[in-house]
């Protein structure tokens, strides 16, 4: 006797979306990643051991039917008469994203997600396993980094890894091996610098883009409680009233002479590399884009402020009449507040463009500064007159998402779900304004949400925490033994790091005199 199974399918609006409709049992799978615009019902027929007179549709016929219904339900594509190379400065925030967020400009959506994926690559490549002797490192070599994290063909070349010392007061952020380490007990891999090198990608972007991506944490959120709300003078210019959270300051500026990977601070590493790339591609149209999630978002803003304060994004040597500014943009995700109101005002004055993507239900963007922040009407008075030490302010434009609008995400009390970066990218894909219906604009695979969490509803049939290396990185040797292979030793710092950082300081002083 044949059994009939009814399935409600949510038809995608993405023209090229081709779902896999057969599961390993030979029946139609309900795990189809569709928008919730319209629904159709199919009848699937599963044969039992007895014979049946009902016809069984072939896989080819069912695929044709799905495609036919998808075409019938296809919405008109979002109109975008201009190409990215024509309006890239607006996309990078030259007008503070005015008229680009409501409704969401499709090119802006595309670029935010692209930079978010470059931040996500920091998680996908980081060795979190405390049972690994490589814990705290990047799992992949720079030459095949983007290929290994699923971003091949993006047109970027990774030019440098970034490290920070773990010997600071943020113990719940860093990862350390439980066994003997082959590389360092004092350092963690923190991210990377990359530059657009593919000519087709450079033409599409309208410029050569230098990207810095900073790592956050996906393992737990206890690090946020390590923040003591203690503000520290930034010391990047002679104004002690500009202050940032002390934990962020230490992470960014500390170094460890006994560790070759932390012999230069994270600050020195990133400034030296960005200066080197600007010098290498001088005369070209450039942009600097910095991205990060969670604590990595704080580092993204801090490093952008540092670059602007050091005049790193100003081209032209001392004495030149023509000095141009390289656009400096931050696309941050789920980031906490970084500094006080004076810090925010200084970032605004320096022209740093910041788009903060947050989930309205995430707690991290509300910290630190729970009591006195940019929403408090008397913040300036308290900060100036009373020298209140716990006054914080967000920088830039906020794009607030709401995970309860997605039909694919479950109700959860786990704060990590609301903070998850892949969940933010999923919400961006379906965002159509504050009051708009969730509708996938690019057909982004919802299975990505569960890479490091279990946020998807069970009917999506995607297992939680599924992203991992095959066999957890173990390989079989010729004699049949399973071992963790040795990884090539990564160069700690290029030999010209000290030179380029010295040039940053030299030219910053010269440009300050020029102005």
CSV table of C-alpha atoms in Angstrom, one decimal:
chain,number,residue,atom,x,y,z
A,1,UNK,CA,0.0,0.0,0.0
A,2,UNK,CA,1.4,3.4,-0.9
A,3,UNK,CA,1.4,6.1,1.7
A,4,UNK,CA,0.7,9.7,0.9
A,5,UNK,CA,2.7,12.5,2.5
A,6,UNK,CA,1.8,16.2,2.3
A,7,UNK,CA,4.6,18.8,2.4
A,8,UNK,CA,4.3,22.5,2.5
A,9,UNK,CA,7.0,24.1,0.5
A,10,UNK,CA,8.0,27.7,0.7
A,11,UNK,CA,9.1,28.7,-2.8
A,12,UNK,CA,12.3,30.7,-3.1
A,13,UNK,CA,12.4,34.1,-4.8
A,14,UNK,CA,16.0,33.6,-5.9
A,15,UNK,CA,15.9,32.7,-9.6
A,16,UNK,CA,18.9,30.4,-9.6
A,17,UNK,CA,18.1,28.5,-6.4
A,18,UNK,CA,18.1,24.8,-7.0
A,19,UNK,CA,17.2,22.9,-3.9
A,20,UNK,CA,18.0,19.3,-3.3
A,21,UNK,CA,14.6,17.6,-2.9
A,22,UNK,CA,15.5,14.0,-2.1
A,23,UNK,CA,16.8,12.8,1.2
A,24,UNK,CA,18.6,9.6,1.9
A,25,UNK,CA,15.4,7.7,2.4
A,26,UNK,CA,14.2,8.3,-1.2
A,27,UNK,CA,11.4,10.7,-0.2
A,28,UNK,CA,11.0,14.4,-0.6
A,29,UNK,CA,12.8,16.4,2.0
A,30,UNK,CA,11.1,19.3,3.7
A,31,UNK,CA,14.5,20.9,4.2
A,32,UNK,CA,14.0,23.5,1.5
A,33,UNK,CA,15.4,27.0,2.2
A,34,UNK,CA,12.7,29.2,0.9
A,35,UNK,CA,11.3,32.6,1.8
A,36,UNK,CA,7.9,32.7,3.4
A,37,UNK,CA,6.2,34.6,0.6
A,38,UNK,CA,4.0,31.9,-0.8
A,39,UNK,CA,3.3,28.2,-0.1
A,40,UNK,CA,2.4,25.3,-2.3
A,41,UNK,CA,1.5,21.7,-1.4
A,42,UNK,CA,3.0,18.7,-3.2
A,43,UNK,CA,1.9,15.1,-2.7
A,44,UNK,CA,4.9,12.7,-2.3
A,45,UNK,CA,4.2,9.0,-2.7
A,46,UNK,CA,6.3,6.5,-0.9
A,47,UNK,CA,6.0,2.9,-1.8
A,48,UNK,CA,5.6,0.2,0.8
A,49,UNK,CA,6.4,-3.5,0.3
A,50,UNK,CA,3.0,-4.0,-1.3
A,51,UNK,CA,2.2,-2.9,-4.9
A,52,UNK,CA,0.3,0.3,-5.7
A,53,UNK,CA,-1.6,1.6,-8.6
A,54,UNK,CA,-0.7,5.2,-7.9
A,55,UNK,CA,2.0,6.6,-10.1
A,56,UNK,CA,5.3,7.5,-8.5
A,57,UNK,CA,6.7,10.8,-9.8
A,58,UNK,CA,10.3,10.6,-11.0
A,59,UNK,CA,12.9,12.9,-9.4
A,60,UNK,CA,13.2,14.7,-12.7
A,61,UNK,CA,9.5,15.4,-12.9
A,62,UNK,CA,9.3,16.7,-9.4
A,63,UNK,CA,12.3,19.0,-10.0
A,64,UNK,CA,10.6,20.3,-13.1
A,65,UNK,CA,7.4,21.0,-11.1
A,66,UNK,CA,9.3,22.8,-8.3
A,67,UNK,CA,11.1,24.9,-10.9
A,68,UNK,CA,7.8,25.7,-12.6
A,69,UNK,CA,6.1,26.8,-9.3
A,70,UNK,CA,9.2,28.8,-8.3
A,71,UNK,CA,9.1,30.7,-11.6
A,72,UNK,CA,5.4,31.4,-11.2
A,73,UNK,CA,6.1,32.8,-7.7
A,74,UNK,CA,9.2,34.7,-8.8
A,75,UNK,CA,9.1,38.3,-7.6
A,76,UNK,CA,10.4,41.1,-9.7
A,77,UNK,CA,14.1,41.5,-8.9
A,78,UNK,CA,15.1,44.5,-6.8
A,79,UNK,CA,15.8,47.3,-9.2
A,80,UNK,CA,19.4,48.5,-9.2
A,81,UNK,CA,20.1,50.6,-12.2
A,82,UNK,CA,23.6,51.5,-11.0
A,83,UNK,CA,26.6,49.2,-10.7
A,84,UNK,CA,28.9,49.0,-7.6
A,85,UNK,CA,31.8,50.7,-9.3
A,86,UNK,CA,29.6,53.8,-9.8
A,87,UNK,CA,28.3,54.2,-6.3
A,88,UNK,CA,30.9,52.4,-4.2
A,89,UNK,CA,31.6,55.5,-2.1
A,90,UNK,CA,28.0,55.7,-1.0
A,91,UNK,CA,28.0,52.0,-0.3
A,92,UNK,CA,31.1,52.6,1.9
A,93,UNK,CA,29.2,55.3,3.8
A,94,UNK,CA,30.3,58.7,2.4
A,95,UNK,CA,26.7,59.9,3.1
A,96,UNK,CA,26.3,57.8,6.2
A,97,UNK,CA,24.1,55.3,4.2
A,98,UNK,CA,21.3,57.9,3.9
A,99,UNK,CA,18.4,56.4,1.8
A,100,UNK,CA,20.2,53.1,1.5
A,101,UNK,CA,18.8,51.2,4.6
A,102,UNK,CA,15.1,51.9,4.3
A,103,UNK,CA,14.5,50.1,1.9
A,104,UNK,CA,17.7,48.2,1.9
A,105,UNK,CA,19.8,48.9,-1.2
A,106,UNK,CA,20.6,45.5,-2.8
A,107,UNK,CA,24.3,46.4,-3.5
A,108,UNK,CA,24.7,47.5,0.2
A,109,UNK,CA,23.1,44.3,1.4
A,110,UNK,CA,25.5,42.3,-0.9
A,111,UNK,CA,28.6,44.1,0.4
A,112,UNK,CA,27.6,43.9,4.1
A,113,UNK,CA,27.1,40.2,3.8
A,114,UNK,CA,30.4,39.8,1.8
A,115,UNK,CA,32.4,41.6,4.6
A,116,UNK,CA,30.5,39.6,7.2
A,117,UNK,CA,31.6,36.4,5.5
A,118,UNK,CA,35.2,37.6,5.7
A,119,UNK,CA,34.7,38.1,9.4
A,120,UNK,CA,33.1,34.7,9.7
A,121,UNK,CA,36.2,33.2,8.0
A,122,UNK,CA,38.1,34.1,11.2
A,123,UNK,CA,35.9,31.6,13.1
A,124,UNK,CA,35.8,29.0,10.4
A,125,UNK,CA,39.6,28.9,10.3
A,126,UNK,CA,40.4,29.3,14.0
A,127,UNK,CA,41.5,26.3,16.1
A,128,UNK,CA,39.3,26.4,19.2
A,129,UNK,CA,40.0,22.9,20.3
A,130,UNK,CA,41.9,22.9,23.7
A,131,UNK,CA,42.9,19.3,23.0
A,132,UNK,CA,44.9,20.3,20.0
A,133,UNK,CA,48.5,21.3,20.3
A,134,UNK,CA,47.7,24.0,17.7
A,135,UNK,CA,44.9,25.5,19.8
A,136,UNK,CA,44.9,29.3,19.3
A,137,UNK,CA,46.2,29.3,15.8
A,138,UNK,CA,44.8,29.6,12.3
A,139,UNK,CA,44.2,26.1,10.8
A,140,UNK,CA,45.0,27.1,7.2
A,141,UNK,CA,48.0,28.6,5.4
A,142,UNK,CA,47.6,32.0,3.9
A,143,UNK,CA,48.0,30.8,0.3
A,144,UNK,CA,44.9,28.6,0.4
A,145,UNK,CA,43.0,30.4,3.2
A,146,UNK,CA,40.0,31.7,1.3
A,147,UNK,CA,39.7,28.4,-0.6
A,148,UNK,CA,39.6,26.4,2.7
A,149,UNK,CA,36.9,28.7,4.2
A,150,UNK,CA,34.7,28.5,1.2
A,151,UNK,CA,35.5,32.0,-0.2
A,152,UNK,CA,37.6,31.1,-3.2
A,153,UNK,CA,37.1,33.2,-6.3
A,154,UNK,CA,36.4,36.3,-4.3
A,155,UNK,CA,39.4,38.1,-5.8
A,156,UNK,CA,41.3,38.8,-2.5
A,157,UNK,CA,44.8,37.7,-1.4
A,158,UNK,CA,45.6,37.3,2.2
A,159,UNK,CA,48.8,39.3,3.0
A,160,UNK,CA,49.3,38.9,6.7
A,161,UNK,CA,48.0,37.2,9.9
A,162,UNK,CA,47.4,39.2,13.0
A,163,UNK,CA,48.3,38.1,16.5
A,164,UNK,CA,47.7,39.3,20.1
A,165,UNK,CA,49.1,38.4,23.4
A,166,UNK,CA,46.9,36.4,25.7
A,167,UNK,CA,48.7,37.8,28.8
A,168,UNK,CA,46.0,40.4,29.5
A,169,UNK,CA,42.9,40.7,31.6
A,170,UNK,CA,40.5,39.1,29.2
A,171,UNK,CA,41.0,35.4,30.2
A,172,UNK,CA,37.7,34.2,28.8
A,173,UNK,CA,38.4,35.4,25.3
A,174,UNK,CA,41.7,33.5,24.6
A,175,UNK,CA,42.1,29.8,23.7
A,176,UNK,CA,45.0,27.8,25.1
A,177,UNK,CA,46.0,24.2,24.5
A,178,UNK,CA,45.7,21.7,27.4
A,179,UNK,CA,48.7,19.9,26.1
A,180,UNK,CA,52.2,21.1,25.1
A,181,UNK,CA,52.1,23.8,22.5
A,182,UNK,CA,54.3,23.7,19.5
A,183,UNK,CA,53.9,27.4,18.7
A,184,UNK,CA,53.2,29.7,21.7
A,185,UNK,CA,51.5,29.7,25.1
A,186,UNK,CA,51.3,33.5,25.0
A,187,UNK,CA,49.6,34.3,21.7
A,188,UNK,CA,46.3,33.9,19.8
A,189,UNK,CA,45.6,34.3,16.1
A,190,UNK,CA,43.4,37.4,15.9
A,191,UNK,CA,42.6,37.8,12.2
A,192,UNK,CA,44.2,38.9,8.9
A,193,UNK,CA,44.8,41.6,6.3
A,194,UNK,CA,43.8,41.0,2.7
A,195,UNK,CA,43.8,43.1,-0.5
A,196,UNK,CA,41.8,42.8,-3.7
A,197,UNK,CA,44.2,41.5,-6.4
A,198,UNK,CA,41.9,40.1,-9.1
A,199,UNK,CA,41.5,42.6,-11.9
A,200,UNK,CA,37.8,41.7,-12.5
A,201,UNK,CA,37.0,42.2,-8.8
A,202,UNK,CA,38.8,45.5,-8.7
A,203,UNK,CA,36.7,46.7,-11.7
A,204,UNK,CA,33.6,45.5,-9.9
A,205,UNK,CA,34.5,47.3,-6.7
A,206,UNK,CA,35.6,50.4,-8.5
A,207,UNK,CA,38.8,50.5,-6.5
A,208,UNK,CA,41.4,48.3,-4.9
A,209,UNK,CA,40.1,47.4,-1.4
A,210,UNK,CA,42.3,46.7,1.6
A,211,UNK,CA,40.3,44.6,4.2
A,212,UNK,CA,41.2,43.9,7.8
A,213,UNK,CA,39.1,41.2,9.6
A,214,UNK,CA,39.3,40.7,13.4
A,215,UNK,CA,38.3,37.6,15.2
A,216,UNK,CA,35.7,37.6,18.0
A,217,UNK,CA,34.5,34.5,20.0
A,218,UNK,CA,31.8,31.9,19.4
A,219,UNK,CA,32.6,29.6,22.3
A,220,UNK,CA,31.0,31.6,25.1
A,221,UNK,CA,30.1,35.2,26.1
A,222,UNK,CA,31.8,35.3,29.5
A,223,UNK,CA,34.4,37.6,28.2
A,224,UNK,CA,31.9,40.5,28.2
A,225,UNK,CA,31.8,40.2,32.0
A,226,UNK,CA,35.5,40.7,32.1
A,227,UNK,CA,35.0,44.2,30.9
A,228,UNK,CA,35.4,46.4,34.0
A,229,UNK,CA,33.9,49.5,32.5
A,230,UNK,CA,37.3,51.1,33.2
A,231,UNK,CA,38.1,53.8,30.6
A,232,UNK,CA,41.7,54.2,29.5
A,233,UNK,CA,43.1,57.3,27.6
A,234,UNK,CA,43.7,56.2,24.0
A,235,UNK,CA,47.1,57.9,23.8
A,236,UNK,CA,46.9,58.0,20.0
A,237,UNK,CA,46.9,61.7,20.2
A,238,UNK,CA,47.6,64.4,22.9
A,239,UNK,CA,44.1,64.4,24.3
A,240,UNK,CA,43.6,62.4,27.5
A,241,UNK,CA,39.9,63.0,27.5
A,242,UNK,CA,39.4,60.5,24.6
A,243,UNK,CA,39.1,57.2,26.3
A,244,UNK,CA,38.5,53.6,25.4
A,245,UNK,CA,37.7,50.5,27.5
A,246,UNK,CA,40.8,49.3,29.1
A,247,UNK,CA,40.5,45.6,28.0
A,248,UNK,CA,40.2,46.6,24.4
A,249,UNK,CA,43.2,49.0,24.8
A,250,UNK,CA,45.3,46.2,26.3
A,251,UNK,CA,44.4,43.7,23.7
A,252,UNK,CA,45.2,46.1,20.9
A,253,UNK,CA,48.5,47.6,22.3
A,254,UNK,CA,50.1,44.9,24.5
A,255,UNK,CA,53.0,42.8,23.4
A,256,UNK,CA,55.2,40.1,24.8
A,257,UNK,CA,58.9,40.2,24.2
A,258,UNK,CA,59.4,36.5,25.0
A,259,UNK,CA,56.9,35.5,22.3
A,260,UNK,CA,58.0,35.9,18.6
A,261,UNK,CA,54.3,36.2,17.5
A,262,UNK,CA,53.6,39.0,20.0
A,263,UNK,CA,57.0,40.8,19.8
A,264,UNK,CA,54.9,43.4,17.9
A,265,UNK,CA,51.5,44.4,19.3
A,266,UNK,CA,48.3,43.9,17.3
A,267,UNK,CA,48.4,47.6,16.7
A,268,UNK,CA,51.9,47.6,15.3
A,269,UNK,CA,51.1,44.7,13.1
A,270,UNK,CA,48.0,46.1,11.5
A,271,UNK,CA,49.3,49.6,11.0
A,272,UNK,CA,52.5,48.4,9.5
A,273,UNK,CA,50.7,46.1,7.0
A,274,UNK,CA,48.1,48.6,5.9
A,275,UNK,CA,50.9,51.2,5.5
A,276,UNK,CA,52.9,48.7,3.4
A,277,UNK,CA,49.9,48.0,1.1
A,278,UNK,CA,49.0,51.7,0.7
A,279,UNK,CA,52.7,52.4,-0.2
A,280,UNK,CA,52.8,49.4,-2.6
A,281,UNK,CA,49.6,50.5,-4.5
A,282,UNK,CA,50.1,54.3,-4.2
A,283,UNK,CA,48.6,56.2,-7.0
A,284,UNK,CA,45.6,53.8,-7.3
A,285,UNK,CA,42.1,54.4,-6.1
A,286,UNK,CA,42.0,52.6,-2.7
A,287,UNK,CA,39.6,51.9,0.2
A,288,UNK,CA,40.2,50.5,3.7
A,289,UNK,CA,37.4,48.3,5.0
A,290,UNK,CA,37.6,46.9,8.5
A,291,UNK,CA,35.2,44.2,9.8
A,292,UNK,CA,34.7,42.1,12.9
A,293,UNK,CA,32.1,40.4,15.1
A,294,UNK,CA,31.7,40.6,18.8
A,295,UNK,CA,35.0,41.6,20.4
A,296,UNK,CA,36.4,41.6,16.9
A,297,UNK,CA,33.9,44.5,16.2
A,298,UNK,CA,35.5,46.5,19.0
A,299,UNK,CA,38.9,45.9,17.5
A,300,UNK,CA,37.6,46.9,14.1
A,301,UNK,CA,36.5,50.3,15.4
A,302,UNK,CA,39.6,50.8,17.5
A,303,UNK,CA,42.0,50.0,14.6
A,304,UNK,CA,40.0,52.3,12.3
A,305,UNK,CA,40.2,55.1,14.8
A,306,UNK,CA,43.9,54.5,15.2
A,307,UNK,CA,44.5,54.6,11.4
A,308,UNK,CA,42.6,57.8,11.1
A,309,UNK,CA,44.3,59.4,14.1
A,310,UNK,CA,47.7,58.4,12.7
A,311,UNK,CA,46.7,59.9,9.3
A,312,UNK,CA,47.4,56.6,7.7
A,313,UNK,CA,44.5,57.1,5.3
A,314,UNK,CA,45.9,60.4,4.0
A,315,UNK,CA,47.9,60.1,0.9
A,316,UNK,CA,50.6,62.6,-0.2
A,317,UNK,CA,54.0,63.1,1.5
A,318,UNK,CA,54.9,66.1,3.7
A,319,UNK,CA,55.0,69.2,1.6
A,320,UNK,CA,52.6,68.0,-1.1
A,321,UNK,CA,49.9,70.4,-2.0
A,322,UNK,CA,47.4,67.7,-2.8
A,323,UNK,CA,46.5,65.4,0.0
A,324,UNK,CA,43.6,63.0,-0.5
A,325,UNK,CA,41.8,60.8,1.9
A,326,UNK,CA,41.4,57.1,1.5
A,327,UNK,CA,37.8,56.1,2.5
A,328,UNK,CA,37.9,54.3,5.9
A,329,UNK,CA,34.8,52.1,6.6
A,330,UNK,CA,33.9,49.8,9.4
A,331,UNK,CA,31.2,47.1,9.0
A,332,UNK,CA,30.8,45.7,12.5
A,333,UNK,CA,28.6,42.9,13.7
A,334,UNK,CA,27.2,42.6,17.3
A,335,UNK,CA,29.9,44.9,18.7
A,336,UNK,CA,30.0,46.3,22.2
A,337,UNK,CA,30.6,50.0,22.9
A,338,UNK,CA,34.3,50.9,22.7
A,339,UNK,CA,34.9,54.3,24.1
A,340,UNK,CA,33.4,57.4,25.7
A,341,UNK,CA,31.4,60.3,24.1
A,342,UNK,CA,34.7,62.1,23.3
A,343,UNK,CA,35.9,59.0,21.5
A,344,UNK,CA,32.6,58.9,19.4
A,345,UNK,CA,32.9,62.6,18.6
A,346,UNK,CA,36.5,62.3,17.5
A,347,UNK,CA,35.7,59.3,15.2
A,348,UNK,CA,32.9,61.4,13.7
A,349,UNK,CA,35.3,64.3,13.2
A,350,UNK,CA,38.0,62.1,11.6
A,351,UNK,CA,35.4,60.9,9.0
A,352,UNK,CA,35.4,57.2,10.0
A,353,UNK,CA,32.2,55.6,8.6
A,354,UNK,CA,30.8,52.9,10.8
A,355,UNK,CA,27.8,50.7,10.1
A,356,UNK,CA,26.9,48.6,13.1
A,357,UNK,CA,24.8,45.6,12.4
A,358,UNK,CA,23.1,44.3,15.6
A,359,UNK,CA,20.3,42.0,16.7
A,360,UNK,CA,17.8,43.8,18.8
A,361,UNK,CA,17.7,40.8,21.2
A,362,UNK,CA,21.5,40.6,21.6
A,363,UNK,CA,22.9,41.8,25.0
A,364,UNK,CA,26.5,42.4,23.9
A,365,UNK,CA,25.8,45.7,21.9
A,366,UNK,CA,24.2,47.1,25.1
A,367,UNK,CA,27.5,46.8,27.0
A,368,UNK,CA,29.5,48.4,28.5
A,369,UNK,CA,27.8,51.6,29.5
A,370,UNK,CA,24.5,50.2,30.6
A,371,UNK,CA,23.7,53.3,32.8
A,372,UNK,CA,25.4,56.2,30.9
A,373,UNK,CA,25.5,55.9,27.2
A,374,UNK,CA,24.5,57.8,24.0
A,375,UNK,CA,20.8,57.4,24.8
A,376,UNK,CA,21.2,59.3,28.1
A,377,UNK,CA,20.2,63.0,27.6
A,378,UNK,CA,22.7,64.4,30.1
A,379,UNK,CA,25.7,62.2,29.0
A,380,UNK,CA,27.8,65.2,27.9
A,381,UNK,CA,27.3,67.0,31.2
A,382,UNK,CA,28.1,63.9,33.3
A,383,UNK,CA,31.2,63.1,31.2
A,384,UNK,CA,32.6,66.7,31.1
A,385,UNK,CA,31.6,68.1,34.5
A,386,UNK,CA,31.6,65.1,36.7
A,387,UNK,CA,34.3,63.1,35.0
A,388,UNK,CA,32.0,60.1,35.3
A,389,UNK,CA,34.3,57.0,34.6
A,390,UNK,CA,31.6,54.7,33.1
A,391,UNK,CA,30.3,56.8,30.2
A,392,UNK,CA,30.2,55.0,26.8
A,393,UNK,CA,28.8,55.9,23.4
A,394,UNK,CA,28.3,53.9,20.2
A,395,UNK,CA,29.8,55.2,17.0
A,396,UNK,CA,28.2,55.4,13.6
A,397,UNK,CA,24.9,54.2,12.1
A,398,UNK,CA,23.0,51.3,13.5
A,399,UNK,CA,21.2,48.7,11.4
A,400,UNK,CA,19.0,46.8,13.9
A,401,UNK,CA,17.7,43.4,13.0
A,402,UNK,CA,15.2,41.2,14.8
A,403,UNK,CA,15.6,37.4,14.8
A,404,UNK,CA,11.9,36.9,15.7
A,405,UNK,CA,11.0,38.0,12.2
A,406,UNK,CA,12.7,35.0,10.6
A,407,UNK,CA,10.3,32.0,10.2
A,408,UNK,CA,13.3,29.7,10.3
A,409,UNK,CA,14.7,30.6,13.7
A,410,UNK,CA,13.3,29.2,16.9
A,411,UNK,CA,12.5,30.9,20.2
A,412,UNK,CA,15.5,30.5,22.5
A,413,UNK,CA,16.8,31.6,25.8
A,414,UNK,CA,20.4,31.0,24.8
A,415,UNK,CA,22.1,34.4,24.5
A,416,UNK,CA,24.7,32.9,22.1
A,417,UNK,CA,22.1,32.4,19.4
A,418,UNK,CA,21.1,36.0,19.3
A,419,UNK,CA,24.8,36.9,19.2
A,420,UNK,CA,25.8,34.5,16.4
A,421,UNK,CA,27.3,36.0,13.3
A,422,UNK,CA,25.8,33.6,10.8
A,423,UNK,CA,22.4,34.4,12.2
A,424,UNK,CA,23.1,38.1,11.6
A,425,UNK,CA,24.0,37.3,7.9
A,426,UNK,CA,20.8,35.2,7.6
A,427,UNK,CA,18.7,38.1,8.9
A,428,UNK,CA,20.5,40.6,6.6
A,429,UNK,CA,19.5,38.3,3.6
A,430,UNK,CA,15.9,38.6,4.6
A,431,UNK,CA,15.8,42.2,5.8
A,432,UNK,CA,13.3,44.5,4.0
A,433,UNK,CA,13.0,47.4,6.4
A,434,UNK,CA,11.9,47.7,10.0
A,435,UNK,CA,8.3,46.7,9.2
A,436,UNK,CA,9.0,44.6,6.1
A,437,UNK,CA,8.3,40.9,5.8
A,438,UNK,CA,11.3,38.6,6.1
A,439,UNK,CA,12.0,37.5,2.5
A,440,UNK,CA,15.3,36.1,1.2
A,441,UNK,CA,16.9,38.5,-1.3
A,442,UNK,CA,19.8,36.3,-2.3
A,443,UNK,CA,18.8,32.8,-1.5
A,444,UNK,CA,21.4,32.5,1.2
A,445,UNK,CA,21.5,28.9,2.6
A,446,UNK,CA,19.9,28.9,6.0
A,447,UNK,CA,21.9,25.8,7.0
A,448,UNK,CA,24.8,28.2,7.5
A,449,UNK,CA,23.1,29.5,10.6
A,450,UNK,CA,23.7,26.2,12.5
A,451,UNK,CA,27.4,26.1,11.8
A,452,UNK,CA,28.3,26.8,15.4
A,453,UNK,CA,24.9,26.8,17.1
A,454,UNK,CA,21.4,25.2,17.1
A,455,UNK,CA,19.3,28.3,16.3
A,456,UNK,CA,17.3,26.8,13.4
A,457,UNK,CA,13.9,25.2,14.0
A,458,UNK,CA,14.0,21.4,14.0
A,459,UNK,CA,11.8,21.2,10.9
A,460,UNK,CA,14.7,22.7,8.9
A,461,UNK,CA,16.4,19.4,9.5
A,462,UNK,CA,19.9,20.9,9.9
A,463,UNK,CA,22.0,19.5,12.8
A,464,UNK,CA,23.4,22.0,15.2
A,465,UNK,CA,27.1,22.8,15.3
A,466,UNK,CA,27.8,20.9,12.1
A,467,UNK,CA,30.8,22.9,10.9
A,468,UNK,CA,34.0,20.9,11.6
A,469,UNK,CA,37.1,19.5,9.9
A,470,UNK,CA,36.7,16.0,8.5
A,471,UNK,CA,37.7,13.6,11.2
A,472,UNK,CA,38.6,16.6,13.3
A,473,UNK,CA,41.7,17.0,11.3
A,474,UNK,CA,43.1,13.5,11.9
A,475,UNK,CA,44.6,11.7,8.9
A,476,UNK,CA,45.6,8.1,8.3
A,477,UNK,CA,49.3,7.4,7.7
A,478,UNK,CA,50.7,4.8,5.4
A,479,UNK,CA,51.0,2.2,8.3
A,480,UNK,CA,47.3,2.7,9.2
A,481,UNK,CA,47.7,4.9,12.2
A,482,UNK,CA,45.5,8.0,12.8
A,483,UNK,CA,47.5,11.1,13.7
A,484,UNK,CA,47.1,14.9,13.8
A,485,UNK,CA,49.4,16.0,11.0
A,486,UNK,CA,52.0,18.7,11.6
A,487,UNK,CA,51.2,22.1,10.3
A,488,UNK,CA,53.7,24.2,8.5
A,489,UNK,CA,55.2,26.8,10.8
A,490,UNK,CA,53.8,30.2,9.9
A,491,UNK,CA,56.1,33.2,9.8
A,492,UNK,CA,55.6,35.3,12.9
A,493,UNK,CA,56.1,38.7,11.4
A,494,UNK,CA,57.6,39.9,8.1
A,495,UNK,CA,61.1,41.3,8.5
A,496,UNK,CA,60.0,44.8,7.4
A,497,UNK,CA,57.4,45.2,10.1
A,498,UNK,CA,59.5,47.5,12.3
A,499,UNK,CA,60.4,49.6,9.3
A,500,UNK,CA,56.8,50.1,8.1
A,501,UNK,CA,55.5,50.9,11.6
A,502,UNK,CA,58.3,53.4,12.0
A,503,UNK,CA,57.1,55.0,8.7
A,504,UNK,CA,53.6,55.2,10.1
A,505,UNK,CA,54.8,57.2,13.1
A,506,UNK,CA,57.1,59.4,10.9
A,507,UNK,CA,54.4,60.3,8.4
A,508,UNK,CA,51.8,60.8,11.1
A,509,UNK,CA,54.0,63.4,12.7
A,510,UNK,CA,54.7,65.1,9.3
A,511,UNK,CA,51.0,65.2,8.4
A,512,UNK,CA,50.1,66.7,11.8
A,513,UNK,CA,52.6,69.5,11.1
A,514,UNK,CA,51.1,69.9,7.6
A,515,UNK,CA,47.7,70.5,9.1
